[in-house]
PDB file of C-alpha atoms in Angstrom:
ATOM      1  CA  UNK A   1      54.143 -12.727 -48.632  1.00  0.00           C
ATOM      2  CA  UNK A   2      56.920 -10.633 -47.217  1.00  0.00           C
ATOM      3  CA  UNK A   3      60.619 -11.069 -46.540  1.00  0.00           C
ATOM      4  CA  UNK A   4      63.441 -10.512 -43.748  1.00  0.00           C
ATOM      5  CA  UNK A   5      67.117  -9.742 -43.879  1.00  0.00           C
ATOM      6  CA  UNK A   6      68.116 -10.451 -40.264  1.00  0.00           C
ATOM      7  CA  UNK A   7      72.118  -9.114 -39.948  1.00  0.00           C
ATOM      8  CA  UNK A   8      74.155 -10.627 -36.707  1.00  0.00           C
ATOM      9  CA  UNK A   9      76.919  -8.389 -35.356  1.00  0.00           C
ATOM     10  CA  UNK A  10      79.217  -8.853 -32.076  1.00  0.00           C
ATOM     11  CA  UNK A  11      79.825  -6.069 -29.814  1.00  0.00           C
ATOM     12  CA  UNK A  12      82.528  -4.711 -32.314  1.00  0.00           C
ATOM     13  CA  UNK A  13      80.013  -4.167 -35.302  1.00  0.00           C
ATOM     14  CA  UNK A  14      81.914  -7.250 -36.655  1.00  0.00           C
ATOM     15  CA  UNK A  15      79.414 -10.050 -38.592  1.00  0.00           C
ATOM     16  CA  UNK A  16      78.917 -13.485 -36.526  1.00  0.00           C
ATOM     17  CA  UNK A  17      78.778 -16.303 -39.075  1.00  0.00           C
ATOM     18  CA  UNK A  18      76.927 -19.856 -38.399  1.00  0.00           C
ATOM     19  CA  UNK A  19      74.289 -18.208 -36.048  1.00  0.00           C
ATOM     20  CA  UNK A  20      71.153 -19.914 -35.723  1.00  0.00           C
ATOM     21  CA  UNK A  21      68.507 -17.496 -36.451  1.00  0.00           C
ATOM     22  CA  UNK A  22      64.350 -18.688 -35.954  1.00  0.00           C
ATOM     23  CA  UNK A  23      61.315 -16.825 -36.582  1.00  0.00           C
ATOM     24  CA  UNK A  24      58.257 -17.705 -35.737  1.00  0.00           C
ATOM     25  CA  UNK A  25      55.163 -16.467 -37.941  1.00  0.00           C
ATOM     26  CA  UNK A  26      52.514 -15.556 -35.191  1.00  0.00           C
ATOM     27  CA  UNK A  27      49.748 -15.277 -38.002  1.00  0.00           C
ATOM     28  CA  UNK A  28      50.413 -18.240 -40.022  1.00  0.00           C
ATOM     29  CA  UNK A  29      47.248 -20.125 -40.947  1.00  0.00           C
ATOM     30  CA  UNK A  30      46.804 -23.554 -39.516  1.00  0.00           C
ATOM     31  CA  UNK A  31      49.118 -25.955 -41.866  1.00  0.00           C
ATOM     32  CA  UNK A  32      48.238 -23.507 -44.512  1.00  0.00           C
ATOM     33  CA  UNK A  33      51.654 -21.425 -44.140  1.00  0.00           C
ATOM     34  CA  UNK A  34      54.627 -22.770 -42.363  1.00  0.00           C
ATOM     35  CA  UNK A  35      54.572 -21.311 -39.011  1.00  0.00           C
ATOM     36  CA  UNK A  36      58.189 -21.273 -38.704  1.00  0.00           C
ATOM     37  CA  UNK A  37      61.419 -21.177 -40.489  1.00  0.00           C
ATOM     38  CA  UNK A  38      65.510 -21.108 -39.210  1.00  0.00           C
ATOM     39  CA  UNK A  39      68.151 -19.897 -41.094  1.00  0.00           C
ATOM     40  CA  UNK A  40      71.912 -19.300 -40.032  1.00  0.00           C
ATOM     41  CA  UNK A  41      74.189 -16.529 -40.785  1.00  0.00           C
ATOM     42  CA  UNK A  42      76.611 -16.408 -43.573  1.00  0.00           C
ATOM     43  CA  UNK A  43      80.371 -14.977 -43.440  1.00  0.00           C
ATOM     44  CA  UNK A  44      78.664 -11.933 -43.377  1.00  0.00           C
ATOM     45  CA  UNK A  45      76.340 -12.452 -40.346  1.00  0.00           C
ATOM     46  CA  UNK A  46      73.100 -12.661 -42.804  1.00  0.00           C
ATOM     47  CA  UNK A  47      70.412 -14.669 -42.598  1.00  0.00           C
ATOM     48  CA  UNK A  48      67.751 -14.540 -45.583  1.00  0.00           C
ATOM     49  CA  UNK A  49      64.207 -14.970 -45.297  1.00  0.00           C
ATOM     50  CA  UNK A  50      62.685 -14.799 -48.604  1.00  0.00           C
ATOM     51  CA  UNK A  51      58.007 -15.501 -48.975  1.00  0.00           C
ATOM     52  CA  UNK A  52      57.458 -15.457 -44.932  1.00  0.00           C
ATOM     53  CA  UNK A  53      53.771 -14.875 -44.019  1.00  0.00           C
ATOM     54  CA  UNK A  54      52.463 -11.656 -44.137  1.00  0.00           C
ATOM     55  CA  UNK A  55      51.409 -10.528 -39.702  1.00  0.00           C
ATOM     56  CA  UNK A  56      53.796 -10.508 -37.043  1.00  0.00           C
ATOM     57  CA  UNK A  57      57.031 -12.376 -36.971  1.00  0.00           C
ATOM     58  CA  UNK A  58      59.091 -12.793 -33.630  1.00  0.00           C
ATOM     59  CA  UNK A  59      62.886 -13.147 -34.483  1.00  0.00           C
ATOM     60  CA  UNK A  60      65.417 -15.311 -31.958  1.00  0.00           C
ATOM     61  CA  UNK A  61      69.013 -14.840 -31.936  1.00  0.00           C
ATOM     62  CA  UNK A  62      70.907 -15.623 -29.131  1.00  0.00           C
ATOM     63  CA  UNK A  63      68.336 -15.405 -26.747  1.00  0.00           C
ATOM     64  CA  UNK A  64      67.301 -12.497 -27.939  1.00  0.00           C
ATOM     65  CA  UNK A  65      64.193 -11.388 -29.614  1.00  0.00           C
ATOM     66  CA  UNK A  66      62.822  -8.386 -31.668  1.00  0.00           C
ATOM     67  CA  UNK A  67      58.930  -8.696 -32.663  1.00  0.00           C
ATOM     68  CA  UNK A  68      58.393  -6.900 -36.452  1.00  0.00           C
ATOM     69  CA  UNK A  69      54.877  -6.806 -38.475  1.00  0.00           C
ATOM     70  CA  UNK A  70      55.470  -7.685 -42.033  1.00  0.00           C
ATOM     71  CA  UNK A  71      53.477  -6.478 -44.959  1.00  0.00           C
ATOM     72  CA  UNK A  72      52.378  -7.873 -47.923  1.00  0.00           C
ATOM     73  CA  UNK A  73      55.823  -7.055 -50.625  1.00  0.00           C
ATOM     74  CA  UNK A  74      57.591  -5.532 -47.809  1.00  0.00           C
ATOM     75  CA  UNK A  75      61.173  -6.242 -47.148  1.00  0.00           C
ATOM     76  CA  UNK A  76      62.554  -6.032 -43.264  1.00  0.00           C
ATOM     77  CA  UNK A  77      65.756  -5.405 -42.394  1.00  0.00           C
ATOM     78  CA  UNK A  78      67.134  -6.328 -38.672  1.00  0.00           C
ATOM     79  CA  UNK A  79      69.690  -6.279 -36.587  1.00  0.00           C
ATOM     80  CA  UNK A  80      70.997  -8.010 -33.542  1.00  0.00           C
ATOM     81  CA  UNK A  81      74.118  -7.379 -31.804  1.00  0.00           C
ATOM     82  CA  UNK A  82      75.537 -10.082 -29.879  1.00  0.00           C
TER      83      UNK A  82
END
């Protein structure tokens, strides 16, 4: 298991608070792991994602994606600006 910090920033650098924020686990095994999970951003446009599957993970803000491999014990750290 891994985790994800996923940060949400306008086009000032400012956070963006109560944004929805899914990721979908792309190498989650069949009911074994969940195969998704959402999260929305706090007053400081952060979203926490702590024992995610281990394989890639494609993160949706917006309408926007970033694709990230996570490791097992590794900690990501993303951004999206909005």
């Amino acid at each position: 298991m891994g985790s994800l910090t996923v940060h949400v920033l306008d086009e000032d650098q400012e956070p963006v608070s109560g944004k929805k924020v899914f990721c979908n686990f792309v190498a989650s095994y069949l009911g074994i792991l969940p195969t998704n999970s959402t999260e929305y951003t706090d007053e400081d446009g952060i979203a926490e994602f702590d024992d995610i599957p281990t394989g890639e993970v494609q993160i949706y803000v917006a309408g926007e994606e970033i694709d990230i491999s996570v490791g097992q014990n590794d900690h990501e750290d993303v951004t999206f600006t909005i």
